[in-house]
Tab-separated table of C-alpha atoms and ligand atoms in Angstrom:
chain	number	residue	atom	x	y	z
Z	1	MET	CA	98.474	85.752	85.406
Z	2	SER	CA	98.042	85.156	81.669
Z	3	ASN	CA	97.287	88.095	79.382
Z	4	PHE	CA	93.716	86.871	79.027
Z	5	CYS	CA	93.172	86.692	82.804
Z	6	TYR	CA	94.851	90.086	83.242
Z	7	PHE	CA	92.363	91.755	80.870
Z	8	VAL	CA	89.338	89.905	82.301
Z	9	ASP	CA	90.367	91.050	85.806
Z	10	LEU	CA	90.956	94.614	84.575
Z	11	TYR	CA	87.634	94.989	82.778
Z	12	TRP	CA	85.685	93.224	85.520
Z	13	HIS	CA	86.906	95.738	88.082
Z	14	GLN	CA	86.494	98.683	85.727
Z	15	LEU	CA	82.848	97.769	85.201
Z	16	THR	CA	81.899	96.737	88.727
Z	17	PHE	CA	84.094	98.534	91.264
Z	18	LYS	CA	83.095	101.861	92.831
Z	19	ALA	CA	85.841	103.598	94.798
Z	20	ARG	CA	84.699	104.873	98.173
Z	21	PRO	CA	85.695	108.296	99.479
Z	22	LEU	CA	87.595	108.511	102.768
Z	23	PRO	CA	85.201	107.913	105.679
Z	24	ASP	CA	83.974	111.116	107.335
Z	25	ASP	CA	85.605	110.218	110.644
Z	26	ILE	CA	89.112	110.388	109.132
Z	27	LEU	CA	90.321	113.800	110.237
Z	28	LEU	CA	93.806	114.983	109.343
Z	29	GLY	CA	94.016	118.021	111.597
Z	30	GLY	CA	97.619	118.972	112.455
Z	31	GLN	CA	98.991	116.920	109.555
Z	32	THR	CA	101.006	117.976	106.488
Z	33	ALA	CA	100.816	116.241	103.117
Z	34	ILE	CA	102.847	116.562	99.928
Z	35	VAL	CA	101.197	115.488	96.661
Z	36	THR	CA	103.285	115.479	93.478
Z	37	GLY	CA	101.611	116.078	90.126
Z	38	SER	CA	98.697	117.734	91.932
Z	39	ASN	CA	97.750	120.529	89.544
Z	40	VAL	CA	95.489	118.202	87.528
Z	41	GLY	CA	94.148	114.670	87.308
Z	42	LEU	CA	94.301	112.095	90.067
Z	43	GLY	CA	96.844	114.066	92.095
Z	44	PHE	CA	94.598	117.127	92.120
Z	45	GLU	CA	91.534	115.125	93.196
Z	46	ALA	CA	93.527	113.325	95.884
Z	47	ALA	CA	94.954	116.605	97.205
Z	48	LYS	CA	91.456	118.067	97.310
Z	49	GLU	CA	90.070	115.088	99.191
Z	50	LEU	CA	92.886	115.174	101.764
Z	51	ALA	CA	92.375	118.926	102.262
Z	52	SER	CA	88.656	118.429	102.782
Z	53	HIS	CA	89.396	116.087	105.726
Z	54	GLU	CA	90.740	118.965	107.789
Z	55	LEU	CA	94.347	118.537	106.690
Z	56	SER	CA	96.331	121.427	108.204
Z	57	ARG	CA	98.916	121.953	105.467
Z	58	LEU	CA	99.003	120.794	101.851
Z	59	ILE	CA	102.033	121.147	99.579
Z	60	LEU	CA	101.060	121.062	95.920
Z	61	ALA	CA	104.266	119.877	94.238
Z	62	VAL	CA	103.917	120.967	90.625
Z	63	ARG	CA	106.019	121.544	87.555
Z	64	ASP	CA	104.271	124.793	86.615
Z	65	PRO	CA	103.550	127.137	89.578
Z	66	ALA	CA	100.838	129.029	87.637
Z	67	LYS	CA	98.888	125.775	87.200
Z	68	GLY	CA	99.544	125.035	90.861
Z	69	GLU	CA	98.034	128.380	91.900
Z	70	ALA	CA	94.892	127.633	89.873
Z	71	ALA	CA	94.603	124.243	91.612
Z	72	LYS	CA	95.185	125.886	94.989
Z	73	ALA	CA	92.325	128.349	94.401
Z	74	GLU	CA	89.949	125.489	93.594
Z	75	ILE	CA	90.978	123.399	96.605
Z	76	ALA	CA	90.768	126.429	98.919
Z	77	ARG	CA	87.080	126.661	98.064
Z	78	VAL	CA	86.394	123.292	99.735
Z	79	ALA	CA	89.049	123.619	102.450
Z	80	PRO	CA	89.377	127.293	103.378
Z	81	LYS	CA	91.235	126.554	106.624
Z	82	CYS	CA	93.961	124.416	105.028
Z	83	ASP	CA	97.340	126.127	104.539
Z	84	ILE	CA	97.858	125.325	100.851
Z	85	GLN	CA	101.296	126.025	99.403
Z	86	VAL	CA	102.482	125.650	95.811
Z	87	TRP	CA	106.059	124.397	95.499
Z	88	GLN	CA	107.834	123.983	92.187
Z	89	LEU	CA	109.070	120.477	91.355
Z	90	ASP	CA	110.389	119.151	88.069
Z	91	GLN	CA	111.224	115.451	88.059
Z	92	GLU	CA	113.323	115.959	84.955
Z	93	SER	CA	115.809	118.032	86.958
Z	94	TRP	CA	118.017	116.647	89.740
Z	95	GLY	CA	118.540	120.214	91.015
Z	96	SER	CA	114.800	120.858	91.259
Z	97	MET	CA	114.186	117.635	93.192
Z	98	VAL	CA	117.069	118.240	95.599
Z	99	ALA	CA	115.947	121.859	96.204
Z	100	PHE	CA	112.377	120.684	96.769
Z	101	ALA	CA	113.431	118.088	99.336
Z	102	GLU	CA	115.767	120.522	101.068
Z	103	ARG	CA	112.884	122.951	101.384
Z	104	ALA	CA	110.728	120.209	102.895
Z	105	ARG	CA	113.526	119.279	105.317
Z	106	THR	CA	114.130	122.837	106.483
Z	107	GLU	CA	110.704	124.507	106.247
Z	108	LEU	CA	108.270	121.842	107.368
Z	109	ASP	CA	107.934	121.286	111.097
Z	110	ARG	CA	106.192	118.041	110.227
Z	111	LEU	CA	105.464	115.812	107.255
Z	112	ASP	CA	102.920	113.016	107.590
Z	113	ILE	CA	101.886	111.986	104.079
Z	114	THR	CA	103.860	111.926	100.826
Z	115	LEU	CA	101.945	110.951	97.728
Z	116	LEU	CA	104.391	110.421	94.853
Z	117	ASN	CA	102.014	110.557	91.953
Z	118	ALA	CA	103.539	112.631	89.114
Z	119	GLY	CA	103.969	110.672	85.918
Z	120	LEU	CA	103.542	110.637	82.178
Z	121	LYS	CA	102.892	108.332	79.244
Z	122	ARG	CA	104.528	108.729	75.862
Z	123	LEU	CA	104.211	106.361	72.935
Z	124	GLU	CA	107.455	107.483	71.283
Z	125	TYR	CA	110.984	107.643	72.649
Z	126	THR	CA	111.797	110.926	74.398
Z	127	ARG	CA	114.963	111.834	76.217
Z	128	SER	CA	114.882	113.953	79.376
Z	129	PRO	CA	117.445	116.717	79.948
Z	130	THR	CA	119.154	114.347	82.424
Z	131	ASN	CA	119.864	112.095	79.429
Z	132	HIS	CA	117.546	109.311	80.591
Z	133	GLU	CA	114.519	108.072	78.688
Z	134	ALA	CA	111.542	110.181	79.892
Z	135	HIS	CA	109.527	107.407	81.631
Z	136	VAL	CA	112.676	106.128	83.315
Z	137	GLN	CA	113.492	109.649	84.498
Z	138	ILE	CA	110.088	110.975	85.570
Z	139	ASN	CA	108.068	107.911	86.537
Z	140	TYR	CA	110.894	105.900	88.048
Z	141	LEU	CA	114.094	107.803	88.946
Z	142	GLY	CA	112.287	110.992	90.005
Z	143	THR	CA	109.858	109.047	92.194
Z	144	ALA	CA	112.654	106.943	93.684
Z	145	LEU	CA	114.892	109.918	94.468
Z	146	LEU	CA	112.090	111.881	96.135
Z	147	SER	CA	111.122	108.859	98.215
Z	148	LEU	CA	114.656	108.732	99.634
Z	149	LEU	CA	115.016	112.474	100.161
Z	150	LEU	CA	111.724	112.835	102.036
Z	151	ILE	CA	112.362	110.062	104.542
Z	152	GLU	CA	114.141	112.384	106.995
Z	153	PRO	CA	111.163	114.740	107.633
Z	154	LEU	CA	108.742	111.783	107.672
Z	155	ARG	CA	110.855	109.954	110.275
Z	156	ARG	CA	111.323	113.091	112.349
Z	157	THR	CA	107.543	113.542	112.430
Z	158	ALA	CA	106.980	109.871	113.294
Z	159	ARG	CA	109.226	110.306	116.340
Z	160	GLN	CA	107.269	113.397	117.427
Z	161	THR	CA	103.835	111.881	116.919
Z	162	GLY	CA	104.474	108.199	117.623
Z	163	LYS	CA	102.702	107.405	114.345
Z	164	PRO	CA	104.485	106.269	111.163
Z	165	GLY	CA	104.757	108.613	108.198
Z	166	ARG	CA	103.406	107.478	104.847
Z	167	ILE	CA	104.902	107.244	101.352
Z	168	THR	CA	102.490	106.152	98.636
Z	169	ILE	CA	103.650	105.639	95.059
Z	170	THR	CA	101.120	105.724	92.231
Z	171	ALA	CA	101.875	102.694	90.074
Z	172	SER	CA	99.461	100.819	87.818
Z	173	SER	CA	98.405	97.248	87.156
Z	174	VAL	CA	99.880	97.717	83.665
Z	175	GLY	CA	103.217	97.040	85.394
Z	176	PHE	CA	102.148	93.369	85.525
Z	177	ASN	CA	101.812	93.394	81.775
Z	178	ALA	CA	105.269	94.861	81.073
Z	179	PRO	CA	107.745	92.984	78.849
Z	180	VAL	CA	109.865	91.493	81.629
Z	181	ARG	CA	112.671	90.395	79.309
Z	182	ASP	CA	113.850	94.021	79.323
Z	183	VAL	CA	114.588	93.844	83.048
Z	184	LEU	CA	115.501	90.149	83.211
Z	185	SER	CA	118.117	90.158	80.493
Z	186	PRO	CA	118.861	93.708	79.408
Z	187	GLN	CA	120.926	93.847	76.239
Z	188	GLY	CA	123.854	96.113	75.453
Z	189	GLY	CA	125.551	95.422	78.785
Z	190	SER	CA	124.235	94.312	82.109
Z	191	SER	CA	122.551	97.474	83.404
Z	192	ILE	CA	118.737	97.575	83.399
Z	193	ILE	CA	118.634	101.374	83.428
Z	194	ASN	CA	121.236	101.770	80.667
Z	195	TRP	CA	119.248	99.357	78.515
Z	196	LEU	CA	115.932	101.144	79.080
Z	197	ASP	CA	117.624	104.472	78.284
Z	198	ASN	CA	118.861	103.075	74.988
Z	199	PRO	CA	116.564	104.038	72.055
Z	200	ALA	CA	117.223	100.551	70.609
Z	201	SER	CA	115.210	99.053	73.485
Z	202	PHE	CA	112.167	101.259	72.843
Z	203	VAL	CA	109.144	99.670	71.199
Z	204	PRO	CA	106.680	102.394	70.088
Z	205	GLY	CA	103.495	102.139	72.142
Z	206	GLU	CA	102.680	101.668	75.777
Z	207	SER	CA	105.272	99.118	76.838
Z	208	ARG	CA	107.848	101.588	78.200
Z	209	TYR	CA	105.160	103.193	80.356
Z	210	CYS	CA	104.224	99.710	81.658
Z	211	LEU	CA	107.884	98.995	82.422
Z	212	SER	CA	108.250	102.247	84.340
Z	213	LYS	CA	105.341	101.207	86.567
Z	214	LEU	CA	106.927	97.776	87.093
Z	215	LEU	CA	110.089	99.577	88.235
Z	216	ASP	CA	107.992	101.635	90.678
Z	217	MET	CA	106.655	98.403	92.197
Z	218	PHE	CA	110.134	96.936	92.570
Z	219	TRP	CA	111.305	100.187	94.145
Z	220	THR	CA	108.431	100.198	96.650
Z	221	ARG	CA	109.306	96.697	97.786
Z	222	ALA	CA	113.038	97.374	97.932
Z	223	LEU	CA	112.590	100.596	99.888
Z	224	ALA	CA	110.066	99.083	102.290
Z	225	SER	CA	112.437	96.228	103.057
Z	226	ARG	CA	115.002	98.821	104.212
Z	227	LEU	CA	112.630	100.875	106.365
Z	228	ASP	CA	111.042	100.203	109.690
Z	229	ALA	CA	107.247	100.281	109.393
Z	230	SER	CA	107.055	102.110	112.714
Z	231	ASP	CA	108.927	105.040	111.050
Z	232	VAL	CA	107.476	105.095	107.543
Z	233	VAL	CA	104.894	102.894	105.849
Z	234	VAL	CA	105.639	102.667	102.105
Z	235	ASN	CA	103.085	101.256	99.707
Z	236	THR	CA	102.095	101.415	96.050
Z	237	LEU	CA	98.753	101.339	94.307
Z	238	ASN	CA	96.825	100.872	91.131
Z	239	PRO	CA	94.154	103.558	90.651
Z	240	GLY	CA	92.593	101.666	87.747
Z	241	TYR	CA	92.014	103.059	84.297
Z	242	CYS	CA	90.832	106.647	84.847
Z	243	GLN	CA	89.665	109.603	82.842
Z	244	SER	CA	92.307	112.341	82.863
Z	245	ALA	CA	94.541	114.230	80.476
Z	246	PHE	CA	97.012	111.382	80.914
Z	247	HIS	CA	95.787	109.545	77.814
Z	248	ARG	CA	95.999	112.574	75.497
Z	249	VAL	CA	98.988	111.058	73.684
Z	250	ASP	CA	97.169	107.770	73.181
Z	251	PRO	CA	93.981	108.230	71.098
Z	252	THR	CA	92.863	104.605	71.547
Z	253	ALA	CA	93.134	104.753	75.337
Z	254	GLU	CA	91.528	108.193	75.393
Z	255	LYS	CA	88.565	107.033	73.320
Z	256	ALA	CA	88.071	103.846	75.361
Z	257	SER	CA	88.276	105.843	78.600
Z	258	LYS	CA	84.845	107.310	77.808
Z	259	TYR	CA	83.322	103.837	78.218
Z	260	PHE	CA	85.440	101.929	80.730
Z	261	ALA	CA	87.374	104.401	82.823
Z	262	PHE	CA	86.716	105.527	86.363
Z	263	THR	CA	86.123	109.235	86.807
Z	264	THR	CA	89.094	111.331	87.887
Z	265	VAL	CA	87.473	111.759	91.309
Z	266	GLU	CA	87.209	107.979	91.705
Z	267	GLY	CA	90.846	107.630	90.630
Z	268	GLY	CA	91.889	110.149	93.286
Z	269	ARG	CA	90.029	108.141	95.933
Z	270	HIS	CA	92.315	105.168	95.302
Z	271	LEU	CA	95.291	107.418	96.075
Z	272	THR	CA	93.919	108.845	99.317
Z	273	ASP	CA	92.788	105.417	100.475
Z	274	ALA	CA	96.332	104.041	100.055
Z	275	ALA	CA	97.976	107.114	101.591
Z	276	VAL	CA	95.804	107.392	104.698
Z	277	ARG	CA	94.241	104.001	105.467
Z	278	HIS	CA	95.808	100.496	105.490
Z	279	PRO	CA	98.449	100.908	108.233
Z	280	ASP	CA	99.351	97.251	107.554
Z	281	SER	CA	100.323	97.904	103.929
Z	282	HIS	CA	104.106	98.354	104.326
Z	283	GLY	CA	105.702	97.131	101.081
Z	284	ALA	CA	102.284	96.199	99.684
Z	285	TYR	CA	100.343	96.800	96.490
Z	286	LEU	CA	96.770	98.061	96.668
Z	287	SER	CA	94.144	97.828	93.995
Z	288	GLU	CA	90.374	98.345	94.368
Z	289	GLN	CA	91.220	99.881	97.766
Z	290	ARG	CA	92.535	96.650	99.265
Z	291	ILE	CA	95.856	94.885	99.532
Z	292	ARG	CA	96.366	92.543	96.625
Z	293	SER	CA	99.240	90.336	95.566
Z	294	PHE	CA	102.062	91.530	93.319
Z	295	SER	CA	102.537	89.484	90.150
Z	296	LYS	CA	104.110	86.028	90.216
Z	297	PHE	CA	107.133	87.442	88.414
Z	298	ILE	CA	107.733	90.176	91.002
Z	299	LEU	CA	107.450	87.608	93.803
Z	300	SER	CA	109.663	84.991	92.087
Z	301	THR	CA	113.359	84.392	92.800
Z	302	LYS	CA	114.157	86.009	89.440
Z	303	GLY	CA	112.009	88.975	90.406
Z	304	GLU	CA	113.894	89.319	93.688
Z	305	GLU	CA	117.175	89.320	91.777
Z	306	VAL	CA	115.892	92.060	89.462
Z	307	GLN	CA	114.705	94.048	92.490
Z	308	GLN	CA	118.134	93.900	94.149
Z	309	LYS	CA	119.967	94.722	90.902
Z	310	LEU	CA	117.677	97.650	90.199
Z	311	TRP	CA	118.156	98.992	93.733
Z	312	ASP	CA	121.969	98.766	93.439
Z	313	GLU	CA	121.970	100.421	90.020
Z	314	THR	CA	119.631	103.190	91.146
Z	315	ILE	CA	121.625	104.051	94.266
Z	316	ALA	CA	124.867	104.050	92.241
Z	317	LEU	CA	123.251	106.302	89.640
Z	318	PHE	CA	122.110	108.813	92.290
Z	319	ARG	CA	125.595	108.879	93.817
Z	320	GLU	CA	127.125	109.564	90.461
Z	321	GLU	CA	124.617	111.864	88.737
Z	322	CYS	CA	123.177	113.653	91.733
Z	323	PRO	CA	125.959	113.773	94.341
Z	324	GLU	CA	124.317	116.784	96.012
Z	325	ALA	CA	121.403	114.564	97.110
Z	326	HIS	CA	121.789	113.416	100.705
Z	327	ILE	CA	120.590	109.852	100.537
Z	328	GLY	CA	122.124	109.058	103.914
Z	329	GLU	CA	122.162	105.427	104.939
Z	330	PHE	CA	121.082	104.369	101.432
Z	331	ALA	CA	124.264	105.698	99.788
Z	332	LYS	CA	126.086	102.402	100.252
Z	333	GLY	CA	125.425	101.264	96.688
Z	334	LYS	CA	127.938	99.989	94.160
Z	335	SER	CA	129.662	102.581	91.974
Z	336	SER	CA	129.312	102.499	88.195
Z	337	VAL	CA	132.650	100.714	88.061
Z	338	ASP	CA	130.983	97.742	89.755
Z	339	ARG	CA	127.823	97.879	87.655
E	1	NAP	N1	94.845	108.007	84.276
E	1	NAP	C1	94.997	106.693	84.344
E	1	NAP	O1	94.261	105.903	83.721
E	1	NAP	C2	96.086	106.112	85.205
E	1	NAP	C3	96.072	104.734	85.432
E	1	NAP	C4	97.054	104.165	86.236
E	1	NAP	C5	98.036	104.962	86.801
E	1	NAP	N2	98.025	106.302	86.547
E	1	NAP	C6	99.096	107.101	87.162
E	1	NAP	O2	98.517	108.150	87.918
E	1	NAP	C7	99.424	109.243	87.990
E	1	NAP	C8	98.666	110.519	87.685
E	1	NAP	O3	98.149	110.421	86.365
E	1	NAP	P1	96.911	111.289	85.863
E	1	NAP	O4	95.995	110.354	85.213
E	1	NAP	O5	96.416	112.166	86.927
E	1	NAP	O6	97.643	112.127	84.705
E	1	NAP	P2	97.750	113.706	84.415
E	1	NAP	O7	96.412	114.340	84.566
E	1	NAP	O8	98.457	113.801	83.110
E	1	NAP	O9	98.680	114.225	85.606
E	1	NAP	C9	100.052	113.938	85.645
E	1	NAP	C10	100.729	114.895	86.604
E	1	NAP	O10	102.141	114.599	86.617
E	1	NAP	C11	102.843	115.827	86.397
E	1	NAP	N3	104.150	115.665	85.781
E	1	NAP	C12	104.438	115.147	84.567
E	1	NAP	N4	105.754	115.270	84.322
E	1	NAP	C13	106.305	115.874	85.413
E	1	NAP	C14	107.618	116.283	85.761
E	1	NAP	N5	108.643	116.162	84.922
E	1	NAP	N6	107.823	116.848	86.964
E	1	NAP	C15	106.797	117.035	87.817
E	1	NAP	N7	105.526	116.701	87.541
E	1	NAP	C16	105.293	116.122	86.344
E	1	NAP	C17	101.908	116.623	85.489
E	1	NAP	O11	102.287	117.997	85.467
E	1	NAP	P3	101.896	118.929	84.179
E	1	NAP	O12	100.443	119.195	84.285
E	1	NAP	O13	102.766	120.135	84.375
E	1	NAP	O14	102.259	118.132	82.957
E	1	NAP	C18	100.588	116.359	86.165
E	1	NAP	O15	100.454	117.172	87.300
E	1	NAP	C19	100.554	108.922	87.024
E	1	NAP	O16	101.664	108.451	87.766
E	1	NAP	C20	99.994	107.807	86.168
E	1	NAP	O17	100.995	106.945	85.692
E	1	NAP	C21	97.088	106.897	85.771
């Protein structure tokens, strides 16, 4: 899709599409859901909507437990019977993510829905404590690692219930507008992740955020191709351009959001729709609450090569930088020596 068509499509949907809430007859009694980044914004609204459909247990996975408790109190008002728990999770810390997943593995008797939603946008280069560029770390590596670590409880539940678990990754259509040269021919060596971590690759503005969402789409496809849809259905979605604190670092986007953006509630509805409905969406991308095609680049032979390379690099990185993470059958990646 050309840039022009991309923006026409974006604005057309922003101005005409109205996200529907989950139908009343969707009842989630007995089920457990984890929502990351659920103290505010789209994650909060999605968590609230899931809870209000009789969800039995909701894990609010949040960086700041005090903010999580405030969110819990608000959600409890609409879903007093839901067991709402606040668990600390920082996607800038390998230790925090591993401890979170271990807790899920050992404390949850079932896990049905995992909504990997936490993310950020920065217009300037920032390095995470793990030494990766912040979008790479939080939006991509953190999401990818959690998706691997939570497969075990999802699969275990699928075997008990005879119904596949769900992993939904919040991406964005901006991923289709990312500068693909950075993943096609990374400079400074052959590694995509090393290149994106390098401050020399950073162009001030939104492009690194867009790239991180492109990586999320590649990861969704790569992971889905390695999972059986009868165990876990993995999909990714575009919530559209939404009002939330997300755009606080970007005055232009924040100002425009007053005119074009969906409300935060509407944004959350895109998340719940992808996480609960569409059982046929394994490896798929949803936008406007329906399955839509990935970009031509993602689907091309070159895109497939990037997807495989990114998978190999990511698995090797987890083995090296986070050896305490049990990534089981996925650990058979190349080591950094091969990268
Ligand atoms: N808003 C939009 O227009 C839009 C459009 C497309 C896609 N999205 C995607 O939707 C998702 C949610 O965005 P939003 O609009 O709801 O933004 P938001 O209101 O800023 O919420 C982002 C959430 O992510 C959490 N988070 C950030 N860094 C984290 C970390 N290191 N560890 C754990 N959690 C972390 C935040 O926690 P704190 O509150 O502690 O910072 C917050 O809960 C993001 O993935 C975003 O890329 C948003």
